[in-house]
GROMACS .gro file of C-alpha atoms in nm:
model
  385
    1ASN     CA    1  -1.175   2.283   2.042
    2ARG     CA    2  -1.288   2.331   1.684
    3ALA     CA    3  -1.515   2.154   1.441
    4LEU     CA    4  -1.342   1.926   1.192
    5THR     CA    5  -1.476   2.065   0.864
    6ASP     CA    6  -1.383   1.980   0.507
    7ASP     CA    7  -1.126   2.261   0.512
    8ILE     CA    8  -0.910   2.059   0.752
    9LEU     CA    9  -0.598   1.893   0.610
   10TYR     CA   10  -0.470   1.549   0.711
   11GLY     CA   11  -0.165   1.347   0.621
   12ILE     CA   12  -0.276   1.077   0.377
   13GLY     CA   13   0.031   0.857   0.436
   14SER     CA   14   0.080   0.583   0.181
   15VAL     CA   15  -0.218   0.690  -0.029
   16SER     CA   16   0.053   0.924  -0.165
   17LYS     CA   17   0.180   0.618  -0.355
   18ILE     CA   18  -0.115   0.649  -0.595
   19TYR     CA   19   0.001   1.001  -0.693
   20THR     CA   20   0.348   0.858  -0.757
   21THR     CA   21   0.200   0.576  -0.962
   22ALA     CA   22  -0.006   0.822  -1.166
   23ALA     CA   23   0.307   1.028  -1.235
   24VAL     CA   24   0.500   0.720  -1.352
   25MET     CA   25   0.211   0.608  -1.573
   26GLN     CA   26   0.190   0.953  -1.733
   27LEU     CA   27   0.560   0.935  -1.820
   28ALA     CA   28   0.513   0.586  -1.960
   29GLU     CA   29   0.228   0.712  -2.179
   30ALA     CA   30   0.454   0.988  -2.309
   31GLY     CA   31   0.724   0.733  -2.396
   32ARG     CA   32   0.967   0.887  -2.150
   33LEU     CA   33   1.007   0.566  -1.952
   34SER     CA   34   0.916   0.201  -1.979
   35LEU     CA   35   0.754   0.011  -1.692
   36ASP     CA   36   0.957  -0.296  -1.779
   37ALA     CA   37   1.294  -0.125  -1.816
   38SER     CA   38   1.556  -0.154  -1.544
   39VAL     CA   39   1.550   0.122  -1.285
   40THR     CA   40   1.923   0.165  -1.355
   41ARG     CA   41   1.835   0.308  -1.698
   42TYR     CA   42   1.692   0.615  -1.523
   43LEU     CA   43   1.887   0.626  -1.195
   44LYS     CA   44   2.254   0.603  -1.287
   45ASN     CA   45   2.362   0.628  -0.921
   46PHE     CA   46   2.142   0.339  -0.809
   47LYS     CA   47   2.369   0.053  -0.699
   48MET     CA   48   2.344  -0.228  -0.445
   49ALA     CA   49   2.576  -0.487  -0.296
   50ASP     CA   50   2.373  -0.751  -0.481
   51PRO     CA   51   2.409  -0.785  -0.859
   52ARG     CA   52   2.040  -0.875  -0.892
   53TYR     CA   53   1.950  -0.509  -0.839
   54LYS     CA   54   2.003  -0.454  -1.213
   55GLN     CA   55   1.696  -0.674  -1.273
   56ILE     CA   56   1.463  -0.443  -1.078
   57THR     CA   57   1.219  -0.275  -1.318
   58VAL     CA   58   1.001   0.032  -1.272
   59ARG     CA   59   0.695  -0.195  -1.263
   60MET     CA   60   0.844  -0.385  -0.968
   61LEU     CA   61   0.869  -0.061  -0.772
   62LEU     CA   62   0.495  -0.008  -0.815
   63ASN     CA   63   0.377  -0.365  -0.743
   64HIS     CA   64   0.603  -0.423  -0.439
   65SER     CA   65   0.799  -0.707  -0.604
   66SER     CA   66   1.143  -0.541  -0.627
   67GLY     CA   67   1.296  -0.762  -0.355
   68LEU     CA   68   1.421  -0.456  -0.166
   69MET     CA   69   1.440  -0.497   0.211
   70GLY     CA   70   1.153  -0.261   0.279
   71SER     CA   71   1.157   0.079   0.443
   72HIS     CA   72   1.433   0.336   0.488
   73PHE     CA   73   1.279   0.585   0.731
   74GLU     CA   74   1.587   0.754   0.879
   75SER     CA   75   1.486   1.119   0.944
   76ALA     CA   76   1.167   1.053   0.749
   77MET     CA   77   0.891   1.053   1.013
   78LEU     CA   78   0.937   1.368   1.218
   79PHE     CA   79   0.741   1.627   1.412
   80GLY     CA   80   0.785   1.988   1.300
   81ASP     CA   81   1.067   1.913   1.054
   82ASP     CA   82   1.016   1.891   0.678
   83ASP     CA   83   1.377   1.797   0.598
   84SER     CA   84   1.413   1.593   0.276
   85VAL     CA   85   1.733   1.416   0.389
   86ALA     CA   86   1.551   1.081   0.390
   87VAL     CA   87   1.503   1.087   0.012
   88ASP     CA   88   1.852   1.221  -0.046
   89SER     CA   89   2.016   0.942   0.157
   90LEU     CA   90   1.820   0.645   0.015
   91LEU     CA   91   2.063   0.561  -0.266
   92GLU     CA   92   2.355   0.568  -0.021
   93GLN     CA   93   2.167   0.335   0.214
   94LEU     CA   94   2.077   0.091  -0.064
   95SER     CA   95   2.437   0.081  -0.190
   96THR     CA   96   2.535  -0.145   0.102
   97GLN     CA   97   2.223  -0.363   0.104
   98ARG     CA   98   2.137  -0.696  -0.054
   99LEU     CA   99   1.797  -0.809  -0.180
  100LYS     CA  100   1.570  -1.040   0.019
  101ALA     CA  101   1.438  -1.212  -0.296
  102ASP     CA  102   1.485  -1.227  -0.671
  103PRO     CA  103   1.329  -0.920  -0.833
  104GLY     CA  104   0.976  -1.008  -0.941
  105ALA     CA  105   0.956  -1.326  -0.731
  106TYR     CA  106   0.670  -1.206  -0.510
  107SER     CA  107   0.506  -0.889  -0.381
  108VAL     CA  108   0.563  -0.777  -0.022
  109TYR     CA  109   0.487  -0.421   0.085
  110CYS     CA  110   0.793  -0.205   0.017
  111ASN     CA  111   0.810   0.168   0.089
  112ASP     CA  112   1.158   0.207  -0.060
  113GLY     CA  113   1.027   0.108  -0.402
  114PHE     CA  114   0.809   0.418  -0.414
  115THR     CA  115   1.087   0.647  -0.296
  116LEU     CA  116   1.291   0.510  -0.588
  117ALA     CA  117   0.991   0.574  -0.814
  118GLU     CA  118   0.983   0.934  -0.688
  119LEU     CA  119   1.351   0.967  -0.782
  120VAL     CA  120   1.279   0.813  -1.125
  121VAL     CA  121   1.013   1.081  -1.188
  122GLU     CA  122   1.263   1.352  -1.095
  123ALA     CA  123   1.539   1.200  -1.310
  124VAL     CA  124   1.318   1.163  -1.617
  125THR     CA  125   1.152   1.506  -1.594
  126GLY     CA  126   1.430   1.718  -1.444
  127MET     CA  127   1.166   1.856  -1.203
  128GLU     CA  128   1.122   1.834  -0.827
  129PHE     CA  129   0.866   1.564  -0.755
  130MET     CA  130   0.601   1.794  -0.608
  131ASP     CA  131   0.650   2.046  -0.888
  132TYR     CA  132   0.562   1.769  -1.133
  133VAL     CA  133   0.265   1.654  -0.921
  134ARG     CA  134   0.129   2.008  -0.899
  135THR     CA  135   0.170   2.074  -1.271
  136ARG     CA  136   0.054   1.742  -1.418
  137ILE     CA  137  -0.181   1.599  -1.155
  138LEU     CA  138  -0.318   1.854  -0.909
  139LYS     CA  139  -0.382   2.142  -1.151
  140PRO     CA  140  -0.548   1.935  -1.428
  141ALA     CA  141  -0.769   1.762  -1.169
  142GLY     CA  142  -0.859   2.091  -0.999
  143LEU     CA  143  -0.713   1.986  -0.664
  144GLU     CA  144  -0.637   2.301  -0.466
  145ASN     CA  145  -0.614   2.151  -0.118
  146THR     CA  146  -0.325   1.904  -0.157
  147PHE     CA  147   0.025   1.980  -0.030
  148ALA     CA  148   0.358   1.832   0.084
  149PRO     CA  149   0.550   1.907   0.408
  150GLY     CA  150   0.793   2.142   0.231
  151ASP     CA  151   0.519   2.342   0.054
  152THR     CA  152   0.407   2.688   0.156
  153PHE     CA  153   0.056   2.659   0.300
  154ASP     CA  154  -0.133   2.742   0.617
  155THR     CA  155  -0.019   2.464   0.851
  156GLY     CA  156  -0.288   2.577   1.096
  157ARG     CA  157  -0.532   2.395   0.866
  158LEU     CA  158  -0.381   2.060   0.965
  159ALA     CA  159  -0.588   1.853   1.206
  160LYS     CA  160  -0.437   1.874   1.553
  161THR     CA  161  -0.279   1.557   1.686
  162TYR     CA  162  -0.203   1.458   2.046
  163ARG     CA  163  -0.011   1.210   2.255
  164GLY     CA  164  -0.232   1.021   2.496
  165ALA     CA  165  -0.427   1.247   2.730
  166ASP     CA  166  -0.185   1.540   2.696
  167THR     CA  167  -0.390   1.843   2.586
  168ARG     CA  168  -0.095   2.010   2.414
  169ALA     CA  169  -0.108   1.961   2.037
  170LEU     CA  170   0.194   1.796   1.881
  171PRO     CA  171   0.403   1.980   1.620
  172GLN     CA  172   0.332   1.927   1.250
  173ASP     CA  173   0.333   1.556   1.156
  174CYS     CA  174   0.583   1.535   0.866
  175LEU     CA  175   0.648   1.225   0.659
  176ASN     CA  176   0.934   1.347   0.442
  177LEU     CA  177   0.924   1.072   0.181
  178VAL     CA  178   0.660   1.254  -0.022
  179GLY     CA  179   0.614   0.999  -0.299
  180THR     CA  180   0.591   0.722  -0.042
  181GLY     CA  181   0.365   0.883   0.216
  182GLY     CA  182   0.411   1.257   0.267
  183ILE     CA  183   0.112   1.425   0.104
  184TYR     CA  184  -0.154   1.622   0.295
  185ALA     CA  185  -0.506   1.669   0.160
  186THR     CA  186  -0.863   1.743   0.257
  187ALA     CA  187  -1.106   1.453   0.235
  188SER     CA  188  -1.281   1.612  -0.064
  189ASP     CA  189  -0.954   1.665  -0.252
  190LEU     CA  190  -0.851   1.304  -0.194
  191ALA     CA  191  -1.191   1.172  -0.303
  192ALA     CA  192  -1.175   1.398  -0.611
  193PHE     CA  193  -0.831   1.256  -0.693
  194GLY     CA  194  -0.985   0.911  -0.676
  195GLY     CA  195  -1.257   1.033  -0.909
  196ALA     CA  196  -0.996   1.164  -1.152
  197LEU     CA  197  -0.864   0.808  -1.175
  198ILE     CA  198  -1.199   0.690  -1.312
  199GLY     CA  199  -1.220   0.907  -1.622
  200THR     CA  200  -0.935   0.993  -1.857
  201LYS     CA  201  -0.860   1.338  -1.714
  202LEU     CA  202  -0.518   1.227  -1.589
  203LEU     CA  203  -0.446   0.895  -1.760
  204ARG     CA  204  -0.554   0.695  -2.062
  205GLN     CA  205  -0.794   0.410  -1.996
  206SER     CA  206  -0.519   0.162  -2.085
  207SER     CA  207  -0.305   0.300  -1.800
  208LEU     CA  208  -0.595   0.290  -1.555
  209ASN     CA  209  -0.661  -0.069  -1.655
  210ALA     CA  210  -0.294  -0.153  -1.601
  211MET     CA  211  -0.302  -0.003  -1.250
  212ALA     CA  212  -0.613  -0.210  -1.170
  213ALA     CA  213  -0.475  -0.538  -1.306
  214PRO     CA  214  -0.388  -0.823  -1.062
  215GLU     CA  215  -0.015  -0.760  -1.039
  216TYR     CA  216   0.001  -0.974  -0.724
  217ASP     CA  217  -0.067  -1.279  -0.941
  218ARG     CA  218   0.264  -1.247  -1.129
  219GLY     CA  219   0.474  -1.400  -0.852
  220ILE     CA  220   0.539  -1.742  -0.706
  221TRP     CA  221   0.209  -1.781  -0.522
  222PRO     CA  222   0.044  -2.116  -0.598
  223ASP     CA  223  -0.272  -2.144  -0.801
  224THR     CA  224  -0.563  -2.193  -0.562
  225ASP     CA  225  -0.938  -2.146  -0.551
  226ALA     CA  226  -0.902  -1.958  -0.224
  227PRO     CA  227  -0.875  -1.577  -0.237
  228ASP     CA  228  -0.529  -1.438  -0.170
  229ALA     CA  229  -0.472  -1.179   0.102
  230LEU     CA  230  -0.218  -1.009  -0.129
  231ARG     CA  231  -0.402  -0.833  -0.409
  232TYR     CA  232  -0.167  -0.559  -0.527
  233GLY     CA  233  -0.218  -0.367  -0.848
  234LEU     CA  234   0.018  -0.091  -0.956
  235GLY     CA  235   0.012   0.137  -0.652
  236TRP     CA  236  -0.315  -0.006  -0.519
  237ASP     CA  237  -0.309  -0.224  -0.205
  238ALA     CA  238  -0.597  -0.428  -0.345
  239VAL     CA  239  -0.770  -0.454  -0.681
  240GLU     CA  240  -1.024  -0.707  -0.548
  241TRP     CA  241  -1.194  -0.625  -0.220
  242LEU     CA  242  -1.483  -0.746  -0.010
  243PRO     CA  243  -1.775  -0.695  -0.004
  244PHE     CA  244  -1.768  -0.564  -0.361
  245SER     CA  245  -1.585  -0.856  -0.523
  246GLN     CA  246  -1.855  -1.098  -0.404
  247SER     CA  247  -2.100  -0.907  -0.621
  248GLY     CA  248  -1.872  -0.892  -0.924
  249ILE     CA  249  -1.777  -0.527  -0.866
  250GLN     CA  250  -1.415  -0.416  -0.870
  251ALA     CA  251  -1.303  -0.189  -0.586
  252LEU     CA  252  -0.956  -0.031  -0.584
  253VAL     CA  253  -0.822   0.033  -0.234
  254LYS     CA  254  -0.531   0.221  -0.079
  255GLY     CA  255  -0.463   0.293   0.286
  256GLY     CA  256  -0.205   0.513   0.452
  257ASP     CA  257  -0.068   0.589   0.797
  258THR     CA  258   0.179   0.847   0.929
  259LEU     CA  259   0.281   0.899   1.291
  260ARG     CA  260  -0.065   1.034   1.382
  261TYR     CA  261  -0.274   1.053   1.061
  262HIS     CA  262  -0.465   0.775   0.888
  263ALA     CA  263  -0.631   0.755   0.547
  264GLY     CA  264  -0.838   0.529   0.327
  265LEU     CA  265  -0.931   0.571  -0.040
  266VAL     CA  266  -1.172   0.336  -0.219
  267VAL     CA  267  -1.255   0.375  -0.589
  268ILE     CA  268  -1.526   0.188  -0.780
  269PRO     CA  269  -1.460   0.256  -1.151
  270GLU     CA  270  -1.769   0.076  -1.285
  271TYR     CA  271  -2.005   0.309  -1.097
  272HIS     CA  272  -1.787   0.623  -1.115
  273MET     CA  273  -1.760   0.645  -0.737
  274ALA     CA  274  -1.480   0.727  -0.496
  275ALA     CA  275  -1.478   0.776  -0.119
  276ALA     CA  276  -1.202   0.903   0.109
  277VAL     CA  277  -1.193   0.892   0.489
  278LEU     CA  278  -0.923   1.080   0.683
  279SER     CA  279  -0.861   1.085   1.057
  280SER     CA  280  -0.616   1.197   1.323
  281GLY     CA  281  -0.643   0.870   1.512
  282GLY     CA  282  -0.739   0.507   1.467
  283ALA     CA  283  -0.592   0.310   1.177
  284SER     CA  284  -0.614   0.314   0.799
  285THR     CA  285  -0.799  -0.017   0.793
  286TYR     CA  286  -1.089   0.145   0.981
  287ASN     CA  287  -1.090   0.433   0.731
  288GLU     CA  288  -1.101   0.191   0.439
  289MET     CA  289  -1.390  -0.002   0.592
  290THR     CA  290  -1.577   0.321   0.660
  291ALA     CA  291  -1.527   0.433   0.299
  292ALA     CA  292  -1.653   0.093   0.185
  293GLN     CA  293  -1.971   0.129   0.392
  294MET     CA  294  -2.029   0.478   0.248
  295LEU     CA  295  -1.998   0.339  -0.103
  296ALA     CA  296  -2.217   0.038  -0.024
  297ALA     CA  297  -2.489   0.277   0.097
  298ALA     CA  298  -2.450   0.492  -0.215
  299LEU     CA  299  -2.479   0.184  -0.437
  300LYS     CA  300  -2.788   0.069  -0.247
  301ALA     CA  301  -2.946   0.410  -0.312
  302ARG     CA  302  -2.893   0.336  -0.681
  303GLY     CA  303  -3.060  -0.001  -0.646
  304VAL     CA  304  -2.736  -0.202  -0.637
  305VAL     CA  305  -2.743  -0.429  -0.330
  306LEU     CA  306  -2.417  -0.600  -0.238
  307ASP     CA  307  -2.380  -0.953  -0.111
  308GLU     CA  308  -2.233  -0.874   0.231
  309SER     CA  309  -2.248  -1.226   0.373
  310LEU     CA  310  -1.927  -1.346   0.530
  311PRO     CA  311  -1.728  -1.529   0.263
  312LEU     CA  312  -1.633  -1.890   0.318
  313LEU     CA  313  -1.336  -2.075   0.172
  314PRO     CA  314  -1.386  -2.360  -0.076
  315GLU     CA  315  -1.487  -2.680   0.101
  316ALA     CA  316  -1.214  -2.896   0.253
  317ALA     CA  317  -1.209  -3.168   0.516
  318PRO     CA  318  -0.954  -3.246   0.791
  319ALA     CA  319  -0.693  -3.493   0.671
  320ALA     CA  320  -0.372  -3.667   0.775
  321MET     CA  321  -0.084  -3.421   0.747
  322PRO     CA  322   0.243  -3.507   0.568
  323ALA     CA  323   0.505  -3.547   0.840
  324GLU     CA  324   0.754  -3.318   0.667
  325LEU     CA  325   0.534  -3.013   0.728
  326THR     CA  326   0.647  -3.011   1.093
  327GLU     CA  327   0.982  -2.888   0.961
  328ASN     CA  328   0.817  -2.555   0.877
  329ALA     CA  329   0.767  -2.464   1.241
  330GLY     CA  330   0.957  -2.152   1.341
  331TYR     CA  331   0.950  -1.774   1.325
  332TYR     CA  332   0.790  -1.571   1.047
  333GLY     CA  333   0.760  -1.201   0.970
  334SER     CA  334   0.512  -0.979   0.788
  335THR     CA  335   0.500  -0.607   0.716
  336ALA     CA  336   0.394  -0.519   1.068
  337ALA     CA  337   0.436  -0.825   1.289
  338GLN     CA  338   0.643  -1.127   1.385
  339TYR     CA  339   0.490  -1.470   1.440
  340ARG     CA  340   0.578  -1.797   1.611
  341VAL     CA  341   0.436  -2.099   1.426
  342ASP     CA  342   0.421  -2.448   1.579
  343VAL     CA  343   0.318  -2.754   1.376
  344THR     CA  344   0.245  -3.084   1.547
  345ASP     CA  345   0.215  -3.438   1.410
  346ASP     CA  346  -0.162  -3.441   1.455
  347GLY     CA  347  -0.202  -3.169   1.189
  348THR     CA  348  -0.247  -2.873   1.422
  349LEU     CA  349  -0.079  -2.542   1.340
  350THR     CA  350  -0.067  -2.284   1.619
  351MET     CA  351   0.026  -1.925   1.540
  352ARG     CA  352   0.117  -1.660   1.796
  353VAL     CA  353   0.165  -1.291   1.716
  354LEU     CA  354   0.482  -1.208   1.909
  355THR     CA  355   0.452  -0.834   1.853
  356MET     CA  356   0.097  -0.837   1.997
  357PRO     CA  357   0.110  -1.072   2.298
  358SER     CA  358  -0.245  -0.980   2.401
  359VAL     CA  359  -0.378  -1.148   2.085
  360PRO     CA  360  -0.474  -1.509   2.167
  361ALA     CA  361  -0.295  -1.789   1.984
  362GLN     CA  362  -0.480  -1.907   1.672
  363ALA     CA  363  -0.521  -2.277   1.593
  364PHE     CA  364  -0.553  -2.419   1.240
  365THR     CA  365  -0.620  -2.778   1.129
  366TYR     CA  366  -0.462  -2.944   0.824
  367CYS     CA  367  -0.710  -3.020   0.543
  368ASP     CA  368  -0.716  -3.231   0.228
  369ASP     CA  369  -0.653  -2.932  -0.002
  370GLY     CA  370  -0.314  -2.869   0.161
  371THR     CA  371  -0.427  -2.574   0.373
  372PHE     CA  372  -0.453  -2.525   0.746
  373ARG     CA  373  -0.804  -2.394   0.831
  374ASP     CA  374  -0.939  -2.212   1.134
  375THR     CA  375  -1.269  -2.316   1.294
  376THR     CA  376  -1.468  -2.040   1.118
  377GLY     CA  377  -1.382  -2.156   0.768
  378GLN     CA  378  -1.280  -1.800   0.681
  379ALA     CA  379  -0.902  -1.815   0.721
  380ALA     CA  380  -0.651  -2.055   0.569
  381LEU     CA  381  -0.271  -2.075   0.569
  382ARG     CA  382  -0.045  -2.258   0.327
  383PHE     CA  383   0.332  -2.306   0.331
  384VAL     CA  384   0.503  -2.191   0.011
  385LYS     CA  385   0.873  -2.247  -0.052
   0.00000   0.00000   0.00000
């Protein structure tokens, strides 16, 4: 029963990873760490039950290519509890784990990498992570409405969240892995942080360029004319994003979700623009798309009209499928879903989302460029070993 004004705070979830990335890049600029040095140089207690862990570099933490299993969230996503035990227990948890891939082989979203990066910042500086963020990022950028769960601030400023139709507000939504997803901010403070990553207020241009480089292209993914769904930079979820990329404009994008909060940040360096959308419902993808539409309208007001036509894949025609591809039928997993894939001799691939049974099965047809295409010409799958 109150208006949601710009004084209201929201959890920004994984957009917090950009603050962590900025902190790491500042330390790299100062010569206090190297992006391509092993994490073990800075975290002496970091050990795993897989000798390949010694090959994990700081860069791999920021571009999701470390090979770590993914997300250690024990006691991390809580209501009304800002306990930091989740960060404290990560190294113990990792000590018994193996890697799912060679470090640097490919990028798959990995929360644990950013919690390790948070620990690297603390180890190198001797400061608590948020103390460093406040001193070296928030204060220089003039951000006075950005906090972490353990900070002292008026928690009544947080947007209320609810469960279903229950009219009782839930306790404070705490994501206690701050460097991974725990920061709160107002929409203006988050947008201003995005703006600070356009000029050189926080980082040198060389560091900003490094964050915006196509890190996702370092891995095993095959060369192809088709756009890749994985477009990680350092920290950023995507460094190429529709509809801007169709018009030759780079957009940097990061989304974030907590138990009840959702966030999207989109930055367009060329035009010195940034937009942030925060909500206490929905999903970060909606926030990102809303921010994109805001920026598209702002560009149009400047006389820059984007090509917003639906993109099509490079031309390909149905073809006879190599028989051995049927061996790839089975179960697959992504960050948020599990899939059942069937491949038949006639070149039809059928994919079902097991975690979302209400989603209809999707059918794809084998084509002469080695992809399986849907009927719209907008989606293609390829098997990569």
